[in-house]
Tab-separated table of C-alpha atoms and ligand atoms in Angstrom:
chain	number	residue	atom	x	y	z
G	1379	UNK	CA	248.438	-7.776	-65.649
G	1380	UNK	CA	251.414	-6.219	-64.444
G	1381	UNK	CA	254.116	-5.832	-66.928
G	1382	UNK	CA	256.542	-3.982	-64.773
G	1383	UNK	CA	258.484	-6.463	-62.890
G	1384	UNK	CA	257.127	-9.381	-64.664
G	1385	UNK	CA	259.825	-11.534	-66.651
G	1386	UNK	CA	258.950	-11.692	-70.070
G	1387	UNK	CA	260.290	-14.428	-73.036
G	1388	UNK	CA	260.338	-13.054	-76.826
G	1389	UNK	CA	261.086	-16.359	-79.087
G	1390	UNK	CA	262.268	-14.412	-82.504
G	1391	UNK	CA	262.723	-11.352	-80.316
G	1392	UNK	CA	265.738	-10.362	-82.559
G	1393	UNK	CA	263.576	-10.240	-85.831
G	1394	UNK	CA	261.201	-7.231	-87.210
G	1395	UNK	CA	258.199	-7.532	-84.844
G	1396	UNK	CA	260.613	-9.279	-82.012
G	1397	UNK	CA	262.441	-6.748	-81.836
G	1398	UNK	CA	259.908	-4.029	-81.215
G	1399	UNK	CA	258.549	-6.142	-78.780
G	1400	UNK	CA	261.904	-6.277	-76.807
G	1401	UNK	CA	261.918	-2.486	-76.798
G	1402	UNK	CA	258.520	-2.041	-75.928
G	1403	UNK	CA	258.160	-4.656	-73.044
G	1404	UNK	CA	261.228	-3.360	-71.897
G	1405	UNK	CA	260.888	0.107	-72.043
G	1406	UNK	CA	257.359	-0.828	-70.007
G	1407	UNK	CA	259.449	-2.454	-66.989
G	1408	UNK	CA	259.495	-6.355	-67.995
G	1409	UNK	CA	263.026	-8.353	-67.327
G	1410	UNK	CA	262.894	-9.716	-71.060
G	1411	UNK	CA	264.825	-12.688	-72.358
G	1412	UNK	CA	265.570	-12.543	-76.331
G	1413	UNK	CA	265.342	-15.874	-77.757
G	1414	UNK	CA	265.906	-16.103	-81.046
G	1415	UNK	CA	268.905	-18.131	-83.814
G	1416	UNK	CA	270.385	-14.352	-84.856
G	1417	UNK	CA	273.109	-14.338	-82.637
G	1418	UNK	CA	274.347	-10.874	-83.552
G	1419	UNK	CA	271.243	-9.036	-83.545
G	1420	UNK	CA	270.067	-10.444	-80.182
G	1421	UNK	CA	273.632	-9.575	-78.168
G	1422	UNK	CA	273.631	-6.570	-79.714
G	1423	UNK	CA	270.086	-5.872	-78.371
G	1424	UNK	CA	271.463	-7.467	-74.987
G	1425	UNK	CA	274.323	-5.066	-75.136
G	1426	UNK	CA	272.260	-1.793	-75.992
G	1427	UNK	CA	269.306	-2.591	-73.557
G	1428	UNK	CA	270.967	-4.926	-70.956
G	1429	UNK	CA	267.972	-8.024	-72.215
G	1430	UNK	CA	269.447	-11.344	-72.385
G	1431	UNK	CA	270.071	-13.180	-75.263
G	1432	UNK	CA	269.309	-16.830	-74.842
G	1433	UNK	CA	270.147	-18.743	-78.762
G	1434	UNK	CA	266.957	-20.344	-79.132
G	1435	UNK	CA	265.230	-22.920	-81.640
G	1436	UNK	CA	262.147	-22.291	-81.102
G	1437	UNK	CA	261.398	-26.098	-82.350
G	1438	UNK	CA	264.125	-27.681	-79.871
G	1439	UNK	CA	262.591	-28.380	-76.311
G	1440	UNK	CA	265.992	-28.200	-74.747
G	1441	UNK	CA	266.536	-24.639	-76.163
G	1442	UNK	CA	263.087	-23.264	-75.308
G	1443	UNK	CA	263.619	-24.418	-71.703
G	1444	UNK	CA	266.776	-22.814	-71.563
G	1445	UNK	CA	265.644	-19.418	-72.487
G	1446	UNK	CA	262.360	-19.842	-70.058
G	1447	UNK	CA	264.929	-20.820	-66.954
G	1448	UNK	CA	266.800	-17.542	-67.959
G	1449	UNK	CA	263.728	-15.795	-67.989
G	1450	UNK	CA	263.061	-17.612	-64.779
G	1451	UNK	CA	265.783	-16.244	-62.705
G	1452	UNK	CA	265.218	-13.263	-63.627
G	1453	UNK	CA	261.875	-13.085	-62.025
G	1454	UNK	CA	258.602	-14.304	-62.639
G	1455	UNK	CA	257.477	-15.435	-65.974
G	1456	UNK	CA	254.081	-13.925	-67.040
G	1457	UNK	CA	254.663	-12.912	-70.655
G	1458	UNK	CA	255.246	-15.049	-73.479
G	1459	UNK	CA	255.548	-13.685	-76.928
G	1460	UNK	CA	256.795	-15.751	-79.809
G	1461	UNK	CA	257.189	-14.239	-83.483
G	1462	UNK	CA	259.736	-16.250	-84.728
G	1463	UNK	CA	259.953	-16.601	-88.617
G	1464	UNK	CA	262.285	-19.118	-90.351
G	1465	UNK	CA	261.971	-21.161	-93.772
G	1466	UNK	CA	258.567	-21.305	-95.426
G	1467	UNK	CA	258.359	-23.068	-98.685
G	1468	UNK	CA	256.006	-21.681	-101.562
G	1469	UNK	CA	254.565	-22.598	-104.673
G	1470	UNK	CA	251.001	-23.760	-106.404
G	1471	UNK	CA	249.731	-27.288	-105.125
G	1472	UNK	CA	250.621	-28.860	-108.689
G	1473	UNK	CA	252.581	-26.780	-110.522
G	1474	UNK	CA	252.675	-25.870	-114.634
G	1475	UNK	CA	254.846	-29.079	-114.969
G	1476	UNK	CA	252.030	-31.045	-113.203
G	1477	UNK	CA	254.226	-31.464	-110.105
G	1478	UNK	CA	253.156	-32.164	-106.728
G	1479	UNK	CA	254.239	-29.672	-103.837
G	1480	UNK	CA	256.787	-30.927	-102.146
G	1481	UNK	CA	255.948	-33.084	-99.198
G	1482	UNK	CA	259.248	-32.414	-97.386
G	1483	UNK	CA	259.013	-28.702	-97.384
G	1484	UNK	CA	255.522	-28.924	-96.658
G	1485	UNK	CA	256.804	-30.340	-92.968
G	1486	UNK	CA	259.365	-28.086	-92.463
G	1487	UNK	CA	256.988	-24.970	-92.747
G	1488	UNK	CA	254.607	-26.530	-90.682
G	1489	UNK	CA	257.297	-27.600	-88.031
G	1490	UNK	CA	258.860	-23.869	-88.054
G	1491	UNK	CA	255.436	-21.813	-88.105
G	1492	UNK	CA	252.969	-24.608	-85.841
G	1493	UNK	CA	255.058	-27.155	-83.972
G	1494	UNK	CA	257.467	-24.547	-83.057
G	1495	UNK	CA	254.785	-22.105	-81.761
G	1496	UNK	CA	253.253	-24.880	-79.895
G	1497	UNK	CA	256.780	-25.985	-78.730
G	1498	UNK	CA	257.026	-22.955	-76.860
G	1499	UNK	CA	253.262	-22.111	-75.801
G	1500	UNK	CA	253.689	-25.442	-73.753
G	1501	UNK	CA	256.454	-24.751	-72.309
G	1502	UNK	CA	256.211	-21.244	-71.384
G	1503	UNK	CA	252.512	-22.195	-69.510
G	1504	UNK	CA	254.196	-24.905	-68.109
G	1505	UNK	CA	256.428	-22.544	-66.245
G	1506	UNK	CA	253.858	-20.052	-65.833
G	1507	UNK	CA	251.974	-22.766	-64.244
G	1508	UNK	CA	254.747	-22.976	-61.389
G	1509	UNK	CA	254.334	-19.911	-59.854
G	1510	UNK	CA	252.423	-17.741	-57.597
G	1511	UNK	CA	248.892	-16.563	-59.304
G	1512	UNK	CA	248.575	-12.332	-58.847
G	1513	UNK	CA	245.283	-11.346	-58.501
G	1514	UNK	CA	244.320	-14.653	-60.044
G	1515	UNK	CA	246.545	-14.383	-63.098
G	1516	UNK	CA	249.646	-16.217	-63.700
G	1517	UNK	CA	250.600	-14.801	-67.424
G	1518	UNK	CA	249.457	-14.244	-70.761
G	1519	UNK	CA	250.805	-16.194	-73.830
G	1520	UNK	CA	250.848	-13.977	-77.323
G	1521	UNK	CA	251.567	-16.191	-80.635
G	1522	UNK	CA	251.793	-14.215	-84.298
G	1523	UNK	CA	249.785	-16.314	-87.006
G	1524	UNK	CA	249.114	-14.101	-90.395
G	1525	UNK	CA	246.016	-12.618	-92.285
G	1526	UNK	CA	246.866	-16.239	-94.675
G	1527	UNK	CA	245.613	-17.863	-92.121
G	1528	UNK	CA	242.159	-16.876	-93.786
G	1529	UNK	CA	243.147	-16.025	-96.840
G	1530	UNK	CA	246.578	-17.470	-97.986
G	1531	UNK	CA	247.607	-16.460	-101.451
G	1532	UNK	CA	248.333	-18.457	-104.580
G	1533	UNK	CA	251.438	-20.580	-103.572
G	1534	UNK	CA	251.338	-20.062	-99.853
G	1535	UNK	CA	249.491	-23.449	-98.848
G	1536	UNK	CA	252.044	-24.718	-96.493
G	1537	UNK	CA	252.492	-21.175	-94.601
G	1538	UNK	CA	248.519	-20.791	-94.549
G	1539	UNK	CA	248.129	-23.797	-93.179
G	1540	UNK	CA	250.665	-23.465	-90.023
G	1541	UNK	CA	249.166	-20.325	-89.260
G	1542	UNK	CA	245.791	-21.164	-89.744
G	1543	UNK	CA	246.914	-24.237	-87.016
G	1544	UNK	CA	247.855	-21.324	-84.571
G	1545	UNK	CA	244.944	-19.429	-85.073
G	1546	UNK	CA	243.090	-23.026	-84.495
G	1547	UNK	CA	245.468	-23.561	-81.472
G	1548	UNK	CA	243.916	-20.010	-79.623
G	1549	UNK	CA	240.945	-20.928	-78.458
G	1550	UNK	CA	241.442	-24.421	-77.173
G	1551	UNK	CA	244.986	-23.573	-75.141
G	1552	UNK	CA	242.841	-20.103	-73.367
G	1553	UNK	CA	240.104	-22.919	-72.698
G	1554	UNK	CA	243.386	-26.025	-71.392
G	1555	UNK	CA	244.707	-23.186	-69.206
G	1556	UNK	CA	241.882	-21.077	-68.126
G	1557	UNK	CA	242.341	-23.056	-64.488
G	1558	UNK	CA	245.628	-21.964	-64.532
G	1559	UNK	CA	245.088	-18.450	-64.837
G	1560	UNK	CA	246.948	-18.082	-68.218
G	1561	UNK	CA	245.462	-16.203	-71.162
G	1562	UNK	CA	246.239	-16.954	-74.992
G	1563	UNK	CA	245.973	-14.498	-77.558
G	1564	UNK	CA	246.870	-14.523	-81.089
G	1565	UNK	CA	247.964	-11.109	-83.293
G	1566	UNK	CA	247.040	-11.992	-87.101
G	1567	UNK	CA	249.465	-9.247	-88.676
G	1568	UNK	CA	248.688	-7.991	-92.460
G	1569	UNK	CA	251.478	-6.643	-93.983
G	1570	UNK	CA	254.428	-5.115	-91.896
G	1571	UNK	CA	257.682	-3.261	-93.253
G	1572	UNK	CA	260.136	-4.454	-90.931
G	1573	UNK	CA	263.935	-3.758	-91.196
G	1574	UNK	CA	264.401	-7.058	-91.811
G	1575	UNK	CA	263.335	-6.280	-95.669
G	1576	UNK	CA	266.686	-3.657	-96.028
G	1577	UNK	CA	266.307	-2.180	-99.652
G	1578	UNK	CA	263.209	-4.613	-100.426
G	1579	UNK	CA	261.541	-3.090	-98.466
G	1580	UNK	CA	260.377	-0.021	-100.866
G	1581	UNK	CA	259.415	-2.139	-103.160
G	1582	UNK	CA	257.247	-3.978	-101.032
G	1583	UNK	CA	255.540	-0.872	-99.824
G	1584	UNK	CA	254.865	0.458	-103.259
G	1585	UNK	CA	252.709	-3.244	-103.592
G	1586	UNK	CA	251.177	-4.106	-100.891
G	1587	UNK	CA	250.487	-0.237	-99.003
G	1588	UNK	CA	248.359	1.021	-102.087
G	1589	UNK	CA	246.121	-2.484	-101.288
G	1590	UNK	CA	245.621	-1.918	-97.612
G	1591	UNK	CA	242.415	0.244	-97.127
G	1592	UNK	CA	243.400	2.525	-94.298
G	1593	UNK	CA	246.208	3.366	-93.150
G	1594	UNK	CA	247.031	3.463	-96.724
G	1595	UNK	CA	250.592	2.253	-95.782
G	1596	UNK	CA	251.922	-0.994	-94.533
G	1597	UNK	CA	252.288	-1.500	-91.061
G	1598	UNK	CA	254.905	-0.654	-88.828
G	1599	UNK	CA	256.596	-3.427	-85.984
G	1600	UNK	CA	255.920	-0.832	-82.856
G	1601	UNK	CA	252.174	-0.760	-83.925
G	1602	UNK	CA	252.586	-4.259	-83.375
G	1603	UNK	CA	254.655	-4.296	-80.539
G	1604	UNK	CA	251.714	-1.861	-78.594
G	1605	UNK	CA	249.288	-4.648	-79.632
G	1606	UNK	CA	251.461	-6.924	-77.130
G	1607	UNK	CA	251.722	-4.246	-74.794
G	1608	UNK	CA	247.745	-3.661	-74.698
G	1609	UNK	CA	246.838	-7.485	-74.704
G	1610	UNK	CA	249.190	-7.915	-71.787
G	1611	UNK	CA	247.733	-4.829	-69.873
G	1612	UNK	CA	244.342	-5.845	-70.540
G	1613	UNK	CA	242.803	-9.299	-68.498
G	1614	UNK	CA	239.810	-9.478	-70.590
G	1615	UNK	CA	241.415	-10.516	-73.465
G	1616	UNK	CA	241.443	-14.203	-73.426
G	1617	UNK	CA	241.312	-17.232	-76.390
G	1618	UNK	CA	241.302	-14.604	-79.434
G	1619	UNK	CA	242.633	-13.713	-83.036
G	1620	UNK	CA	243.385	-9.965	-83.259
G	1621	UNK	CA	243.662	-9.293	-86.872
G	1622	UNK	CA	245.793	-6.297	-87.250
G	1623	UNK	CA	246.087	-4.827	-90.596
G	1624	UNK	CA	243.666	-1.832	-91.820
G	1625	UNK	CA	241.326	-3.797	-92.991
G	1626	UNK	CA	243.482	-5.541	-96.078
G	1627	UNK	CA	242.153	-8.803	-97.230
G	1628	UNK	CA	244.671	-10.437	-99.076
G	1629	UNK	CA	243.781	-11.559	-103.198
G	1630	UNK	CA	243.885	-14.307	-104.468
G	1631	UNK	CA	247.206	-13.264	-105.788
Q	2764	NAD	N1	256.259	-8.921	-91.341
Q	2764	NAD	C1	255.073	-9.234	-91.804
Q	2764	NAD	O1	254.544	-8.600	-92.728
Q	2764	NAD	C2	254.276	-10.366	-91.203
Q	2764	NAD	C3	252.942	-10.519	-91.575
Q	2764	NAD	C4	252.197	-11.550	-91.050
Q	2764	NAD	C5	252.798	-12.436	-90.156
Q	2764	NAD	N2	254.088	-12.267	-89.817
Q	2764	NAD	C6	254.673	-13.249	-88.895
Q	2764	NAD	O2	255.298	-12.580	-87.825
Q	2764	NAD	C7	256.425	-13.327	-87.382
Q	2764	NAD	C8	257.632	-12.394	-87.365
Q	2764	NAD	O3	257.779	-11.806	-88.634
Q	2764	NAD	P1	258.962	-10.755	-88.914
Q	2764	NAD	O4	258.551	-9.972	-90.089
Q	2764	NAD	O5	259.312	-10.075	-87.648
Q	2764	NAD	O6	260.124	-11.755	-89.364
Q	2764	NAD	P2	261.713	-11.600	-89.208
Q	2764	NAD	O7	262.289	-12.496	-90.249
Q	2764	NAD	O8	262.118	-10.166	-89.172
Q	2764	NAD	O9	261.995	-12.217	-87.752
Q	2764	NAD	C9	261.898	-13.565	-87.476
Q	2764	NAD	C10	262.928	-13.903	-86.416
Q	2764	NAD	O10	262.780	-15.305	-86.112
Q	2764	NAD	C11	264.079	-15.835	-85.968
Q	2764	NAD	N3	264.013	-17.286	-86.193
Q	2764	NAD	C12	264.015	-17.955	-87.363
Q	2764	NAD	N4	263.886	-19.279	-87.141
Q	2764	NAD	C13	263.799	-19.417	-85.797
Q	2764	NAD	C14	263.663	-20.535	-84.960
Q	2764	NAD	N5	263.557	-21.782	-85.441
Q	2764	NAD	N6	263.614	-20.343	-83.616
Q	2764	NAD	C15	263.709	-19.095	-83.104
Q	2764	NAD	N7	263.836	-17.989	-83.856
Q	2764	NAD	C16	263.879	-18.160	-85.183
Q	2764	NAD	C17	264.937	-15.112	-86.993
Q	2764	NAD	O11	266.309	-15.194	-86.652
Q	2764	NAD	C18	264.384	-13.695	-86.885
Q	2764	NAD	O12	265.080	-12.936	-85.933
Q	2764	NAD	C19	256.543	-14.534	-88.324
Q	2764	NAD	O13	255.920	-15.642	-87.734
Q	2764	NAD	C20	255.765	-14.086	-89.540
Q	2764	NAD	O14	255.210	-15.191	-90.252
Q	2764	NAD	C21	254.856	-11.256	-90.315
């Protein structure tokens, strides 16, 4: 698929991975649309690279549809990349005080990181679905789950189990919209030092980039961003998990 030319939607496109993606779809010719809650992040990115910024809950049907119509006018839709983040709640399924986890945080993880991720794959395919097929091929749809989608740590049960729904959703949504031309494709990140992390983020790399087998390091956002670039580029990618991270399997803690 042709990137050049194509309009392209980035739900969390002003966060650590988002942003790389912005730059790199960009940079590669695509008429992108930033959609993401960080307002100043995502008009400075509109004012740097000329991208619009579209304020976008990923969760809200109203607000997805408004950033797809932007993306929309600006030409055809065939690229679809969400790596939005938000609130994840955390903590051992009973706790030392022989607590339950919390039932209303559970939801609100699972709405963020799953509903919200669906939200927008149906969406986006339903516009994709509107236009003119090239060579076949009307877009490609890229969702981020997370290496705890396999193996979620101590205290990450809710997060684990949204992105273990994404990784669940891959397959089934390439299969829904293989008459439409549309591929699905999911990037399963390890661990990636985004700015996002400021000053925490050298402590983070001192944990987590001894663990990682090779690269000894943690990842970096435009390794991720050329992971979207490839998977876009490349047809024959279709209803997959793409775990990206040096072969690091998370422990138990
Ligand atoms: N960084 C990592 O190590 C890592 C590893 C595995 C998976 N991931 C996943 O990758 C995705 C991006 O991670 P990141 O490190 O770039 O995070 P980040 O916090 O840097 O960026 C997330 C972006 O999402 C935006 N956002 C929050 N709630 C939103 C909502 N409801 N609707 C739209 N946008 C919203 C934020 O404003 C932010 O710009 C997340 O889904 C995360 O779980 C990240």
């Amino acid at each position: 698929m042709q990137i050049s030319g194509s309009s392209a939607v980035v739900v969390g496109g002003a966060g650590g991975l988002g942003e790389a993606t912005v730059r790199r779809l960009h940079a590669a010719g695509a008429k992108v649309v930033v959609a993401d809650l960080a307002d100043d992040k995502g008009k400075a990115l509109e004012q740097e690279l000329g991208v619009r910024y579209v304020r976008t809950d990923a969760t809200d049907e109203g607000d997805v549809q408004a950033a797809i119509a932007e993306a929309e006018a600006a030409g055809p839709l065939r690229i679809s990349v969400d790596t939005h983040g938000g609130p994840a709640i955390g903590g051992r399924l009973v706790n030392k005080n022989g607590e339950p986890l919390d039932l209303a945080g559970f939801r609100t993880t699972i709405d963020v990181y799953l509903t919200g991720v669906f939200n927008v794959m149906r969406l986006a395919a339903a516009a994709m679905a509107r236009q003119e097929p090239a060579d076949g091929d009307r877009g490609v749809i890229v969702n981020t789950a997370s290496i705890a989608a396999y193996e979620g740590q101590v205290g990450q049960l809710p997060y684990a189990a949204a992105k273990g729904g994404v990784v669940g959703m891959t397959l089934v949504a390439a299969r829904d919209l293989s008459p439409l031309g549309i591929r699905v494709v999911t990037i399963a990140p390890g661990t990636f030092l985004t700015p996002a992390y400021g000053k925490a983020g050298d402590q983070l790399e001192a944990h987590w980039g001894p663990q990682v087998p090779h690269p000894r390091r943690m990842g970096r956002s435009p390794e991720y961003a050329a992971l979207v670039q490839h998977i876009c580029e490349n047809d024959y990618l279709n209803g997959e998990v793409i775990r990206l991270d040096g072969a690091l399997r998370f422990p138990p803690k």
